[in-house]
mmCIF file of C-alpha atoms in Angstrom:
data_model
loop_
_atom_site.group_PDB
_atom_site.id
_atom_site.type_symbol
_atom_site.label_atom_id
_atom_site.label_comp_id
_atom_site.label_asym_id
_atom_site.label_seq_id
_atom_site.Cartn_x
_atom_site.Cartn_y
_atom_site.Cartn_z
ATOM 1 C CA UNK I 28 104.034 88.162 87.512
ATOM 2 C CA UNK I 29 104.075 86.964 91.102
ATOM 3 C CA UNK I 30 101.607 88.964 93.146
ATOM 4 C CA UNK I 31 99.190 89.624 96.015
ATOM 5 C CA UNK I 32 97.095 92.017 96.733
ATOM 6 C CA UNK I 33 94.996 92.975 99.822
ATOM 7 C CA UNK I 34 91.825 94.739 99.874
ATOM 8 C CA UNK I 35 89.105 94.916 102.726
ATOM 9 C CA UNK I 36 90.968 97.606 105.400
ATOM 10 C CA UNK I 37 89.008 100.443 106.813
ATOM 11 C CA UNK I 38 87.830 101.886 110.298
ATOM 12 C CA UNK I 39 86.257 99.506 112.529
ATOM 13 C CA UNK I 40 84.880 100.248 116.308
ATOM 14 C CA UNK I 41 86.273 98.523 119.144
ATOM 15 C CA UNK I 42 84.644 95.168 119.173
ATOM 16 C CA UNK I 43 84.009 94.685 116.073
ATOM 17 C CA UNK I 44 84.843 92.443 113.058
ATOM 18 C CA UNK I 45 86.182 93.157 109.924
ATOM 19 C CA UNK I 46 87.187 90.339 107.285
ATOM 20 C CA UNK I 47 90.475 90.848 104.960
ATOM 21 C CA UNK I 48 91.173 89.193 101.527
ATOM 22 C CA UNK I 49 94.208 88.157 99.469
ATOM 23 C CA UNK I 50 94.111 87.985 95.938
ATOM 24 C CA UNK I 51 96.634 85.457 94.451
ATOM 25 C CA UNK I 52 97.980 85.311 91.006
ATOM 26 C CA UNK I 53 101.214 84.265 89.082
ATOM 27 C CA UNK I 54 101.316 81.004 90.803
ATOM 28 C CA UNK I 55 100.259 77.943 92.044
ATOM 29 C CA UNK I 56 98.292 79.019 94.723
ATOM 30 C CA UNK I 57 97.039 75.889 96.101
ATOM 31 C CA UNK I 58 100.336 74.444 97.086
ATOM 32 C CA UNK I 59 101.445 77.281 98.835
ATOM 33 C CA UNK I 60 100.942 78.219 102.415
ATOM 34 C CA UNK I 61 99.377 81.659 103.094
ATOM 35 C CA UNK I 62 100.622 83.923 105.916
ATOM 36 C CA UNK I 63 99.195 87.175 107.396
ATOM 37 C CA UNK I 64 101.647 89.781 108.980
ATOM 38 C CA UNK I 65 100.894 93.292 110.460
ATOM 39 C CA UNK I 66 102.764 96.346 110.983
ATOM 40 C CA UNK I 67 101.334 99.096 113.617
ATOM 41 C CA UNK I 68 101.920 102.736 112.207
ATOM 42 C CA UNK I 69 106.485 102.825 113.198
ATOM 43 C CA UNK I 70 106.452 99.339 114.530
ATOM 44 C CA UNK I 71 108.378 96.265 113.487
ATOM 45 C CA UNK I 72 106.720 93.491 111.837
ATOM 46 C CA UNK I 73 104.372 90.870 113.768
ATOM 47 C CA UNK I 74 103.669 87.473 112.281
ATOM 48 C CA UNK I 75 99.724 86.993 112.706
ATOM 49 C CA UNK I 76 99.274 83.544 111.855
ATOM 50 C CA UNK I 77 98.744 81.005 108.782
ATOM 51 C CA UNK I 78 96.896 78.674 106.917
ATOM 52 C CA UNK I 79 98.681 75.727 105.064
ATOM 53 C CA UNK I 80 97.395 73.998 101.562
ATOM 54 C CA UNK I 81 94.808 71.067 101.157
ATOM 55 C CA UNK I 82 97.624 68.631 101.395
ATOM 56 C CA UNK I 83 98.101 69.224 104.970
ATOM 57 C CA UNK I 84 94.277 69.602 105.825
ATOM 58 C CA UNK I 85 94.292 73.369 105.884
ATOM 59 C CA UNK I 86 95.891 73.622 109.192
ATOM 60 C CA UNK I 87 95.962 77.038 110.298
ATOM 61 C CA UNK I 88 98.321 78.652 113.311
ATOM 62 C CA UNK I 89 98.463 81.932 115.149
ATOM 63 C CA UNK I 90 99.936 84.418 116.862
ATOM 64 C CA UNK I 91 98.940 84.537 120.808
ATOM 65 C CA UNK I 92 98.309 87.731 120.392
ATOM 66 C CA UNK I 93 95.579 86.877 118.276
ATOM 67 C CA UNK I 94 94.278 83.491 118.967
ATOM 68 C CA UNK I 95 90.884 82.543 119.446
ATOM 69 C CA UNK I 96 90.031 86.577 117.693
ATOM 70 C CA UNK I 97 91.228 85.934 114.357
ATOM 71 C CA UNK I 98 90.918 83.175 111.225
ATOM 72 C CA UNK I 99 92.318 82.454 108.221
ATOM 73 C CA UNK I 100 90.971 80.775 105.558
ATOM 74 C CA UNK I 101 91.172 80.089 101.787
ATOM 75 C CA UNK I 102 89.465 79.188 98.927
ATOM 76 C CA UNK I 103 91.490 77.890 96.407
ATOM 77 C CA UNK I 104 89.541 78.275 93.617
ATOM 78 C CA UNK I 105 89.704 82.025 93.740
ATOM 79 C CA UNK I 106 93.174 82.190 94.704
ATOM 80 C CA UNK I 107 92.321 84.212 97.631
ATOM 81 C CA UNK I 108 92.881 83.744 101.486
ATOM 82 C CA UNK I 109 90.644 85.381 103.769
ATOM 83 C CA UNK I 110 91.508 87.187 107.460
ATOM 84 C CA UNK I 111 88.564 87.454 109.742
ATOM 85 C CA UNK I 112 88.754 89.263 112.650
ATOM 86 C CA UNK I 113 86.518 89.566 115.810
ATOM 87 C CA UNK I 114 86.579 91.473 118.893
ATOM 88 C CA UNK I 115 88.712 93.991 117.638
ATOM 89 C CA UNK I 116 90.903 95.735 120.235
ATOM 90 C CA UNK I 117 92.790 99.588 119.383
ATOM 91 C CA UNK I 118 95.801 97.270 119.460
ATOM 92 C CA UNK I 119 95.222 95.819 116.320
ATOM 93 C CA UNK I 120 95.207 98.956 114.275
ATOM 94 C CA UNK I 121 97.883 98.090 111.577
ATOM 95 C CA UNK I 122 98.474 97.608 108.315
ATOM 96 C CA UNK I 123 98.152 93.950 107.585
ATOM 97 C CA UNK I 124 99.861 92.053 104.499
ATOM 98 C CA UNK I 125 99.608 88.850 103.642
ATOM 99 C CA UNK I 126 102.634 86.795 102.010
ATOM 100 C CA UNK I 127 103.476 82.852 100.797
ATOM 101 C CA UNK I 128 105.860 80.396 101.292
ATOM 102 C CA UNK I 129 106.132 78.179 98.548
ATOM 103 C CA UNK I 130 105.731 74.973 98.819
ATOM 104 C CA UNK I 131 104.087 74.879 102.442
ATOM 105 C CA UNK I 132 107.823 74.623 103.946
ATOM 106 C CA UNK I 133 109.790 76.218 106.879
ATOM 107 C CA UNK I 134 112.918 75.779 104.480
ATOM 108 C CA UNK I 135 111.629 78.421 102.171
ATOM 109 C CA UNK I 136 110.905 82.239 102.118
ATOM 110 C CA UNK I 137 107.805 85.010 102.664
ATOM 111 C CA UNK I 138 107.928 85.726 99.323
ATOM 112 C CA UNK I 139 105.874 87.959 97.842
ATOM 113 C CA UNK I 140 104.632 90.175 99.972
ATOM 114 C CA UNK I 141 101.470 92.449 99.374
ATOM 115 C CA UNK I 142 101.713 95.958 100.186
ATOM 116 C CA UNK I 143 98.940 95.689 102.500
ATOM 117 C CA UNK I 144 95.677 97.063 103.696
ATOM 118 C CA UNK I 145 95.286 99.417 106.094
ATOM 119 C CA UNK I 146 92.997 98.423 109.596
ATOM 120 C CA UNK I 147 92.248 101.006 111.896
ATOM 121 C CA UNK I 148 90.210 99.940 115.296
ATOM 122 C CA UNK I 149 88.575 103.564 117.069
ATOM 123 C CA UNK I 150 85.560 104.866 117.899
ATOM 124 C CA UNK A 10 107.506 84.111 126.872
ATOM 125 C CA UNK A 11 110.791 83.683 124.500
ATOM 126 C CA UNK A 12 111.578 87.136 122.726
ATOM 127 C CA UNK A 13 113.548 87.617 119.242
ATOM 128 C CA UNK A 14 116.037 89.882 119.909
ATOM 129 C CA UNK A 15 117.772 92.360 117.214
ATOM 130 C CA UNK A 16 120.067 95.176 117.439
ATOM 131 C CA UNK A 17 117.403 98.994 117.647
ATOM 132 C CA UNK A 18 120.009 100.169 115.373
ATOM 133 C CA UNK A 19 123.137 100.123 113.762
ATOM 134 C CA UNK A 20 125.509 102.071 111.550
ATOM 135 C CA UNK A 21 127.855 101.283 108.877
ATOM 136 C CA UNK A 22 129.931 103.585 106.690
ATOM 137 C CA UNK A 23 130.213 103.009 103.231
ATOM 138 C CA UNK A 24 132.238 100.088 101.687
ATOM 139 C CA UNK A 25 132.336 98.367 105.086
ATOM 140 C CA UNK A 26 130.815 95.264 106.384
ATOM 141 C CA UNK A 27 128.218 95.146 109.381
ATOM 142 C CA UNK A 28 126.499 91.944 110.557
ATOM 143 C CA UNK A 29 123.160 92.372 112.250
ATOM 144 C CA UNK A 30 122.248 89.820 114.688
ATOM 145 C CA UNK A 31 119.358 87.484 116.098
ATOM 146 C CA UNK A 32 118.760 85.498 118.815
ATOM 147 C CA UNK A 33 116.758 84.711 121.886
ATOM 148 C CA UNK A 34 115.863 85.827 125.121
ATOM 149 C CA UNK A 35 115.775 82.392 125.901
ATOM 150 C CA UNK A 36 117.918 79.727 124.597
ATOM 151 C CA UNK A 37 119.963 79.321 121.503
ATOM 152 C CA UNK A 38 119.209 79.867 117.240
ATOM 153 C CA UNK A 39 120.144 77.257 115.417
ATOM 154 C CA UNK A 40 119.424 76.094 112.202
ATOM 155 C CA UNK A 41 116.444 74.237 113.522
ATOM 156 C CA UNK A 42 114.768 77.592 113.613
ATOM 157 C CA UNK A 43 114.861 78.138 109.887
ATOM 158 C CA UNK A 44 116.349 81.975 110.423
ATOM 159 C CA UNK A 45 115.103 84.046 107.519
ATOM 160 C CA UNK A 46 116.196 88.338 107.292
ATOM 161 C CA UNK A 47 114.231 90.905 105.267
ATOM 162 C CA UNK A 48 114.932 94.249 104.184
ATOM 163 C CA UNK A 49 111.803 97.227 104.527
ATOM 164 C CA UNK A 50 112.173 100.471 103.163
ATOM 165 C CA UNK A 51 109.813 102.754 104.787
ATOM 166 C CA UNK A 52 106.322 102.735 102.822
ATOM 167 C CA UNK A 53 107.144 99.495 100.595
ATOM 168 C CA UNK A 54 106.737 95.963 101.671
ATOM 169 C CA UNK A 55 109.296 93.573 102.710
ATOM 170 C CA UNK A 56 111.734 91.922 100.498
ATOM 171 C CA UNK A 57 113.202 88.364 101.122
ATOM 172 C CA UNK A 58 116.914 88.275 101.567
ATOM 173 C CA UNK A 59 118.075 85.641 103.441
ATOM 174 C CA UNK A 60 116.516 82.247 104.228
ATOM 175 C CA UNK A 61 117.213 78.636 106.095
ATOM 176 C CA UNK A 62 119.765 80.545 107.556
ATOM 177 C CA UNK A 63 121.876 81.308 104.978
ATOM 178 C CA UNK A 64 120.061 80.767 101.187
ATOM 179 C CA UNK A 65 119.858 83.986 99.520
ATOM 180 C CA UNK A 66 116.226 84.907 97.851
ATOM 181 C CA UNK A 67 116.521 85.564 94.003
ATOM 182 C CA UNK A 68 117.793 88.567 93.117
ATOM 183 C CA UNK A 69 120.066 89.277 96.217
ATOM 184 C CA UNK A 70 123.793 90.411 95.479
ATOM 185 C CA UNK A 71 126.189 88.139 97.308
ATOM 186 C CA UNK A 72 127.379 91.241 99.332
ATOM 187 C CA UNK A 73 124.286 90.147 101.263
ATOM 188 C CA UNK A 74 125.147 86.627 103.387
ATOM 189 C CA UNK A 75 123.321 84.838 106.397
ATOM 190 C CA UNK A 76 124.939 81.878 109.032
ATOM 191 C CA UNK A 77 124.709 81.139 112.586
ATOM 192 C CA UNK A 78 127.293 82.736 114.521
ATOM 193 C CA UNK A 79 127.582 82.065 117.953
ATOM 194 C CA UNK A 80 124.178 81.762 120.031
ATOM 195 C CA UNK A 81 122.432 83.537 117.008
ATOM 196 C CA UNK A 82 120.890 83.974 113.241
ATOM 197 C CA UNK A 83 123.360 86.630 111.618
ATOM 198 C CA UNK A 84 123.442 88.499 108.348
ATOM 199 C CA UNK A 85 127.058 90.476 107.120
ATOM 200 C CA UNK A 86 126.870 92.941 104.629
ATOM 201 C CA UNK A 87 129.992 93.450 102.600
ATOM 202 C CA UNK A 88 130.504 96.580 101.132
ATOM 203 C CA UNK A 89 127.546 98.279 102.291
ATOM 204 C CA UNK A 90 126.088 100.819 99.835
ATOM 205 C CA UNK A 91 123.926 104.184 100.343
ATOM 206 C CA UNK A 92 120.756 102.101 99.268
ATOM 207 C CA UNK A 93 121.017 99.692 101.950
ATOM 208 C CA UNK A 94 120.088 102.025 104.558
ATOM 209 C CA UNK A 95 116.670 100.095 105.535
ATOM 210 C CA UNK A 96 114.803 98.214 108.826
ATOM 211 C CA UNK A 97 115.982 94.499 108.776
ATOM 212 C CA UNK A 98 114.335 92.036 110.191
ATOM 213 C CA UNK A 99 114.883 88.438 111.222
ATOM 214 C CA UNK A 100 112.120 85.729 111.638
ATOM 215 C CA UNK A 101 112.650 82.232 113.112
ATOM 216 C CA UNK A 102 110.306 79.108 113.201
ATOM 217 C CA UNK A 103 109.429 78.126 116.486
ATOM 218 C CA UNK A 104 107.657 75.229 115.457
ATOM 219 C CA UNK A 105 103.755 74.438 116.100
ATOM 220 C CA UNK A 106 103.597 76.309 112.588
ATOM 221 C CA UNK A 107 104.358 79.227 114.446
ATOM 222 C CA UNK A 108 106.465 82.394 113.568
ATOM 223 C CA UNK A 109 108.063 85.122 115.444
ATOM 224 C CA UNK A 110 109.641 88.316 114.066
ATOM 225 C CA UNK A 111 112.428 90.194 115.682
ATOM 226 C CA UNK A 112 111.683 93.772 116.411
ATOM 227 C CA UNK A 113 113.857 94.683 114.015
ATOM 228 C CA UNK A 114 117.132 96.624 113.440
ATOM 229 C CA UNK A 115 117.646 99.963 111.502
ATOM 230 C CA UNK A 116 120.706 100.280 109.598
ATOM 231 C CA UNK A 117 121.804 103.579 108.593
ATOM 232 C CA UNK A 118 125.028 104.091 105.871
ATOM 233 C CA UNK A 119 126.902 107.169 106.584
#
């Protein structure tokens, strides 16, 4: 069975840094690109950003909303890609979930999706 | 800074058809833009429906189809049923590896 699952949410204080995983498993992770999306409590969906497979270096693109405070990452022999966030702001509280393209092509889908992990930024 | 525009809401009664639009603040979609649509039911993830504009995802009744119409992405329903009441959202490539979601449109069935 195709799935991901993300673990690492919780409360963090304004400011600080909080690192989320994705667990692969069903396929072949290392030829897939690895995307992170959030969804504030109500909201629509909001692409974060993405990191694509050894082939093409790892090359990793984001949001502007996020830039410069966030990285992805991966390590392909876990089957896991990583979120780590910095200088958390109350406007990143969300549930983020992380989802695949196969392939590492515009021409294909998010699919699966995770059901997410909650982050919550307050003091 | 370009914006990708959906409809807040929409409504559709049973057994009819309803196409749910996307497009751009600024400029035109085209196919360039790799138009995907998902469906979210409240509390579950998103499923894949449509993709490069107008593949459907595994799984997906034909009822469900995606083009370009106009200016923008679209995706008809045909014969819309009591379970497609959902959020759908469109996403387009905007190249630089970057992706944008629309905010999303809420289709209710009654």
């Amino acid at each position: 069975e195709v799935q991901l699952v993300e673990s690492g949410g919780g409360l963090v204080q304004p400011g600080g840094s909080l690192k989320l995983s994705c667990a692969a498993s069903g396929f072949i992770f290392s030829g897939s690109a690895m995307h992170w999306v959030r969804q504030a409590s109500g909201k629509g969906l909001e692409w974060v950003g993405r990191i694509r497979s050894k082939a093409d270096n790892y090359a990793t693109a984001y949001a502007e909303s996020v830039k410069g405070r966030f990285t992805i990452s991966r390590d392909d022999s876990k089957n896991t890609a990583y979120l780590q966030m910095d200088s958390l702001t109350t406007e990143d509280t969300a549930v983020y979930l992380c989802t695949r393209v196969e392939g590492d092509t515009a021409t294909k889908e998010f699919d699966p999706w995770g059901q997410g992990t909650l982050v919550t930024v307050s003091s | 800074q370009t914006v990708v525009a959906q409809e807040p809401s929409f409504s559709v009664s049973p057994g009819g058809t309803v196409t749910l639009t996307c497009g751009l603040t600024s400029g035109s979609v085209s196919t360039s833009y790799y138009p995907s649509w998902y469906q979210q039911t409240p509390g579950q993830a998103p499923r894949a429906l449509i993709y490069n504009t107008k593949t459907r995802s595994s799984g997906v009744p034909d009822r469900f189809s995606g083009s370009i119409l106009g200016n923008k992405a679209a995706l008809t329903i045909t014969g819309a049923q009591a379970n497609d009441e959902s959020d759908y959202y469109c996403v387009l490539f905007m190249g630089s590896g970057i992706w944008v979601f629309g905010g999303g449109t809420k289709l209710t069935v009654l």
